[in-house]
Short mmCIF file of C-alpha atoms in Angstrom, two decimals:
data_model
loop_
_atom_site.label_atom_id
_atom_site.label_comp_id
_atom_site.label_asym_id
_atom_site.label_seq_id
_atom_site.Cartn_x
_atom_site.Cartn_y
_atom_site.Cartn_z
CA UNK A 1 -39.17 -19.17 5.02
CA UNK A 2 -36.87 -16.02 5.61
CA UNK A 3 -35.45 -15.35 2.17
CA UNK A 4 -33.89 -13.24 -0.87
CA UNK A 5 -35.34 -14.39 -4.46
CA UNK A 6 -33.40 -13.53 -7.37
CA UNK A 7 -35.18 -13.71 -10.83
CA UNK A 8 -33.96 -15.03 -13.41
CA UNK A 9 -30.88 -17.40 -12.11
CA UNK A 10 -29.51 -17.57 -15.70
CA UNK A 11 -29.90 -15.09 -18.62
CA UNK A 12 -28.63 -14.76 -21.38
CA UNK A 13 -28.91 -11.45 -23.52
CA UNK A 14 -27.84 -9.21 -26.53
CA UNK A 15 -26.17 -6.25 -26.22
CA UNK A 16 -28.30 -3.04 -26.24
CA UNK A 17 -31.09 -5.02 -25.19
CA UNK A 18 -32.95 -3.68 -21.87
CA UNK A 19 -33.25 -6.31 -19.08
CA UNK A 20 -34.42 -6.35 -15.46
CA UNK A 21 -33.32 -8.91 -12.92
CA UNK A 22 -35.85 -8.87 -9.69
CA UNK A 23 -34.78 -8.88 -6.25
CA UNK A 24 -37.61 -9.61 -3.56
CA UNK A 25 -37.09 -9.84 0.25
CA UNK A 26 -39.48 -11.03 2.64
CA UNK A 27 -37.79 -10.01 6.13
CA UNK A 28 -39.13 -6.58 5.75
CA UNK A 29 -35.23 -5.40 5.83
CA UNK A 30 -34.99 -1.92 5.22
CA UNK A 31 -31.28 -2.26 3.72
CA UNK A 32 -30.69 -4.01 0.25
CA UNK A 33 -28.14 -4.07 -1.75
CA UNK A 34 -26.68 -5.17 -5.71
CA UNK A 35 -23.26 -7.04 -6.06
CA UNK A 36 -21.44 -8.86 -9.11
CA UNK A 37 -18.38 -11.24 -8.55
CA UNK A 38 -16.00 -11.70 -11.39
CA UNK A 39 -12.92 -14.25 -11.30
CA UNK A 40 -9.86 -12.22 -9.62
CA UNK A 41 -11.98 -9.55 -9.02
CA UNK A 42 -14.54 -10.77 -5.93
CA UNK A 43 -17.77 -9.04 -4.86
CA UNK A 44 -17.94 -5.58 -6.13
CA UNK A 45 -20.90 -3.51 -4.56
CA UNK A 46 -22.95 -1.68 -7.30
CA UNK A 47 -25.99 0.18 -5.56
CA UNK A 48 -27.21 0.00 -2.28
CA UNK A 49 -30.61 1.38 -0.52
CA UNK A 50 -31.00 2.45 2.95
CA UNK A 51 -35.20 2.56 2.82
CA UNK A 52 -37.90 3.21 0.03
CA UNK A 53 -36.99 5.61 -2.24
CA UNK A 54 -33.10 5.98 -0.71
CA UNK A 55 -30.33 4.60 -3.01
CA UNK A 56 -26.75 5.36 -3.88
CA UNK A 57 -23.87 3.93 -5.32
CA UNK A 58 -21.76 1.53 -4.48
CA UNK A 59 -18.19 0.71 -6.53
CA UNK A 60 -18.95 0.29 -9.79
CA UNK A 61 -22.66 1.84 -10.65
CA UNK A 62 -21.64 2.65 -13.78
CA UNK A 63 -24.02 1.16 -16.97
CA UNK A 64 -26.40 0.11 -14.07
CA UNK A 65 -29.88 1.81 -12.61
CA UNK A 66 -31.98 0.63 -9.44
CA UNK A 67 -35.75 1.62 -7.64
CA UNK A 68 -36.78 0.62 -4.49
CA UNK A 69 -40.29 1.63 -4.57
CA UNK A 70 -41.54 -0.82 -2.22
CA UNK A 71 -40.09 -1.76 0.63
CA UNK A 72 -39.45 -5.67 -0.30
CA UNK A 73 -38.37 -4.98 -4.03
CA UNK A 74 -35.07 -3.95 -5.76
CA UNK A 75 -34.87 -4.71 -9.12
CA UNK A 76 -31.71 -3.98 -11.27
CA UNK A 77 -32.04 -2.69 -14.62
CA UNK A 78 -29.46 -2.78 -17.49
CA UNK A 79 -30.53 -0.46 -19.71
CA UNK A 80 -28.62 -1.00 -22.60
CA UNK A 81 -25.84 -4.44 -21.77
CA UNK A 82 -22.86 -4.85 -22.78
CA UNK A 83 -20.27 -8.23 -22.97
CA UNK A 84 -18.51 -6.18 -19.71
CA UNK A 85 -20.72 -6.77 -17.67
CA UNK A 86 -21.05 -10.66 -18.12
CA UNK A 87 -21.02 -11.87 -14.40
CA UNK A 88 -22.49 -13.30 -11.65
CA UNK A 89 -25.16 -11.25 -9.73
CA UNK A 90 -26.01 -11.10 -6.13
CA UNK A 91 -28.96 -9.55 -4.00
CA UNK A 92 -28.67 -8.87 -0.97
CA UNK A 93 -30.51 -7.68 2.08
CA UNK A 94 -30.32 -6.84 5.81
CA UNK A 95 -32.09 -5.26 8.87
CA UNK A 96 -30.13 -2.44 8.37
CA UNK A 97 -30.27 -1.07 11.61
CA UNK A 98 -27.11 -1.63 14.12
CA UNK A 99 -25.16 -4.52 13.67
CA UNK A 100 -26.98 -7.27 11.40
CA UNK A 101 -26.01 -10.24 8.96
CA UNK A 102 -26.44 -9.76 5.20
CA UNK A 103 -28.92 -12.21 3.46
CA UNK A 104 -27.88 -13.10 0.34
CA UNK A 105 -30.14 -14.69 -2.54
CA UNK A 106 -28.87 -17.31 -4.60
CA UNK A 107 -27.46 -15.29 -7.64
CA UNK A 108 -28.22 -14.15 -11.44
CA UNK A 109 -25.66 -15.63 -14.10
CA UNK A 110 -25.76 -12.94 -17.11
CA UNK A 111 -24.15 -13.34 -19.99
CA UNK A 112 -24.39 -10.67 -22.42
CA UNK A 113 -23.14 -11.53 -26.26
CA UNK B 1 -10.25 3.36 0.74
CA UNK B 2 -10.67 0.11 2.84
CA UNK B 3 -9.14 -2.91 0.94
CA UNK B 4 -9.71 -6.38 2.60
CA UNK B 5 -7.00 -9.04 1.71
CA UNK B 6 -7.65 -13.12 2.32
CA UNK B 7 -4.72 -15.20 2.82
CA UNK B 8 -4.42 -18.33 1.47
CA UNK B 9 -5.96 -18.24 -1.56
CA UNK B 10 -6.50 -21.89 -1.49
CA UNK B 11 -6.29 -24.78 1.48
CA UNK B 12 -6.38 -28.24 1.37
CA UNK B 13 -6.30 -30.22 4.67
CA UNK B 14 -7.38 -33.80 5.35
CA UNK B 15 -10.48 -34.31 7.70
CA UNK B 16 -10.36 -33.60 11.32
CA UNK B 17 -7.60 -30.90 11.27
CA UNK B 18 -8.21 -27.80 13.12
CA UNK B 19 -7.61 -24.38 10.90
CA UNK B 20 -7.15 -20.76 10.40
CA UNK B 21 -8.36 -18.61 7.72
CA UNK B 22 -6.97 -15.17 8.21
CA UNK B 23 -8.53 -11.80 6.49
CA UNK B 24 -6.88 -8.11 6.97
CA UNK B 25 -8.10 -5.09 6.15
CA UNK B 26 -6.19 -1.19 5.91
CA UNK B 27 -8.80 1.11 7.93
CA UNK B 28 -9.08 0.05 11.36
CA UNK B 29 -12.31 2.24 11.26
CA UNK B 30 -14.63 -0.56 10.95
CA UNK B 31 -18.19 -0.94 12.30
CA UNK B 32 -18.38 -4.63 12.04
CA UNK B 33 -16.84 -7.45 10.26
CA UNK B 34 -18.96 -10.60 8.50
CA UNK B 35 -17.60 -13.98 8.28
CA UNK B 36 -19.72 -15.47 4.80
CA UNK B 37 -19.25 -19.07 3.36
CA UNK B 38 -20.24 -19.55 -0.53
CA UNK B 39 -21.19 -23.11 -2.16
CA UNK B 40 -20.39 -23.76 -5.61
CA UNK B 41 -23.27 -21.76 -7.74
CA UNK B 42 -24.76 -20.57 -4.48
CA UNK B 43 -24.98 -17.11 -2.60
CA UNK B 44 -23.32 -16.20 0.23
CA UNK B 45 -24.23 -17.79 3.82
CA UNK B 46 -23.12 -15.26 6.49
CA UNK B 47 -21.56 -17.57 9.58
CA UNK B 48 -20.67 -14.55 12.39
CA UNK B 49 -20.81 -11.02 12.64
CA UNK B 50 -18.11 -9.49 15.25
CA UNK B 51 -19.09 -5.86 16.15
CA UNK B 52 -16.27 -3.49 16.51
CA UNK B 53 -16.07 -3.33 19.72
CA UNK B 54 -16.46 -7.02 20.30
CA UNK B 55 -12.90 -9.88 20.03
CA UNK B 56 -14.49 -12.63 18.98
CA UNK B 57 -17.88 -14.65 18.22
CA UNK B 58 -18.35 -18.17 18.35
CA UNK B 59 -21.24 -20.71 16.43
CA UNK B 60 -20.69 -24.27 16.98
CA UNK B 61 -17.28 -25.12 15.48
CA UNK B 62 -16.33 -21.48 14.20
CA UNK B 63 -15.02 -19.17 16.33
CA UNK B 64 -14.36 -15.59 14.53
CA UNK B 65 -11.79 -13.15 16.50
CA UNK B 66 -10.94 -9.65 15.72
CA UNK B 67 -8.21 -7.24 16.38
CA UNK B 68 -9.14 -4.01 14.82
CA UNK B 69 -6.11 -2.24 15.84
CA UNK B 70 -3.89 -4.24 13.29
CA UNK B 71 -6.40 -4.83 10.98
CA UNK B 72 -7.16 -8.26 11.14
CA UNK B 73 -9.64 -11.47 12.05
CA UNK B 74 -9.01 -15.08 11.67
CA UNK B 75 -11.91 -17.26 11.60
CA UNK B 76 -11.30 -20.85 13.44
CA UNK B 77 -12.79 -24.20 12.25
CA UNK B 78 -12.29 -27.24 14.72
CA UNK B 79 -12.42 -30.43 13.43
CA UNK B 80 -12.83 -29.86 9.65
CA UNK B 81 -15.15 -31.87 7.75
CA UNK B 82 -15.74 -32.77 3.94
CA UNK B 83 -18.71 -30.99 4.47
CA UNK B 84 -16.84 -27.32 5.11
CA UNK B 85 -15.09 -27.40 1.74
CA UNK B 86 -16.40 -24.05 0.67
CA UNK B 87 -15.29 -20.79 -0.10
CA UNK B 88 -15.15 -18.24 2.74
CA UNK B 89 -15.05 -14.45 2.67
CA UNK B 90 -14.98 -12.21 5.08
CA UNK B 91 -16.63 -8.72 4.60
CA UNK B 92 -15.53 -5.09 6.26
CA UNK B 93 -18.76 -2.67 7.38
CA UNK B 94 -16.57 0.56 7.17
CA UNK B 95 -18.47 2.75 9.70
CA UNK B 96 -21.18 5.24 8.89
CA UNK B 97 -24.47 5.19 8.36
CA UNK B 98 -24.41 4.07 5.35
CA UNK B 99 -24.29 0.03 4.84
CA UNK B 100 -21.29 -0.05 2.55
CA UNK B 101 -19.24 -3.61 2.61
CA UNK B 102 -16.14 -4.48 1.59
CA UNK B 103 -14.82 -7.91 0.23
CA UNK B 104 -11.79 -9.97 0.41
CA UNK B 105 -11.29 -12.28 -2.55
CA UNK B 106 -12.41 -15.42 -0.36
CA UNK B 107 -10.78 -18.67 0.58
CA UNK B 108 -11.09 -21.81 -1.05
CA UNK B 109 -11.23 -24.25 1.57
CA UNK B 110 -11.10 -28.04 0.35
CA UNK B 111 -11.58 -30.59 3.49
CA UNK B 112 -10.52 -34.25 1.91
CA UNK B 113 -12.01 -37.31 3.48
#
């Protein structure tokens, strides 16, 4: 089945401490992507990539890293979290060539204390 | 910088009743625009992609139109049913080579039976 895994789908955290959430894709899309939605504040784009070992940033990078080393991966690291960016996470992925639909995968709830 | 606006915030209509969800956006420059529904807890489901140089796309009960000259789409659900209380969002591809989207602040569609 065609789809974007997300790992973990909750986590909870300290602040300062390093995490990772994965992102896998099995559609062998070349474009993937990082979002968080906040209350009054809707999807905010954080980093995208356009192929292995292309990324940039999106809206609001800041406090956030990414690596696509491999084609199907794209994990996002918080190196050191803080209670700001509590928030729903989204991967997301897509052909990336012409016009094609964005996969999404089912979300990361952090909550950083 | 594009901004995408979704207007209502909220809709309630009883079952059966045909509707109109209607998204703008400030840069006509767009490549494409997505139609997505979201589920309580869930990711994003993308229902119809109109290309920029396309009016409108239809699946089954949707129909999505766009006029990029003023900046807007409307996405068209015949014959609502329980099961299409969701949230909808529709999502600006602002040109380029570069996949960058843009969000409105969704929809909350509530059919009652």
């Amino acid at each position: 089945e065609a789809q974007v895994t997300q790992n973990p789908r909750y986590l909870i955290t300290v602040t300062g401490k390093k995490l990772t959430v994965t992102c896998s894709q099995n559609m062998n899309h070349e474009y993937m992507s990082w979002y968080r939605q906040d209350p009054g504040l809707g999807l905010r784009q954080i980093y995208y990539s356009m192929n292995v070992e292309v990324t940039d940033k999106g809206d609001v990078p800041e406090g956030y890293k990414v690596s696509r080393k491999e084609k199907r991966n794209f994990p996002l690291i918080l190196e050191s979290p803080s209670p700001n960016q509590t928030s729903l996470y989204f991967c997301a992925s897509s052909l990336g060539q012409g016009p094609s639909p964005l996969h999404f995968g089912n979300g990361t709830r952090l909550t950083v204390t | 910088k594009q901004e995408v606006t979704q207007i209502p915030a909220a809709l309630s209509v009883p079952e059966g009743e045909n509707l109109v969800l209607n998204c703008s956006f400030t840069d006509s420059a767009i490549y494409n625009l997505q139609w997505f529904r979201q589920d309580p807890g869930k990711g994003l489901t993308s229902l119809l992609l109109i290309q920029s140089s396309q009016r409108e796309q239809t699946s089954g009960r949707l129909n999505a139109s766009l006029d990029k000259s003023s900046g807007r789409s409307t996405l068209y659900i015949a014959a609502s049913q329980p099961g299409d209380s969701a949230t909808y969002l529709c999502a600006v591809h602002s040109g380029g080579s570069n996949y960058k989207l843009t969000f409105g602040k969704g929809t909350l569609l509530t059919v009652n039976p």
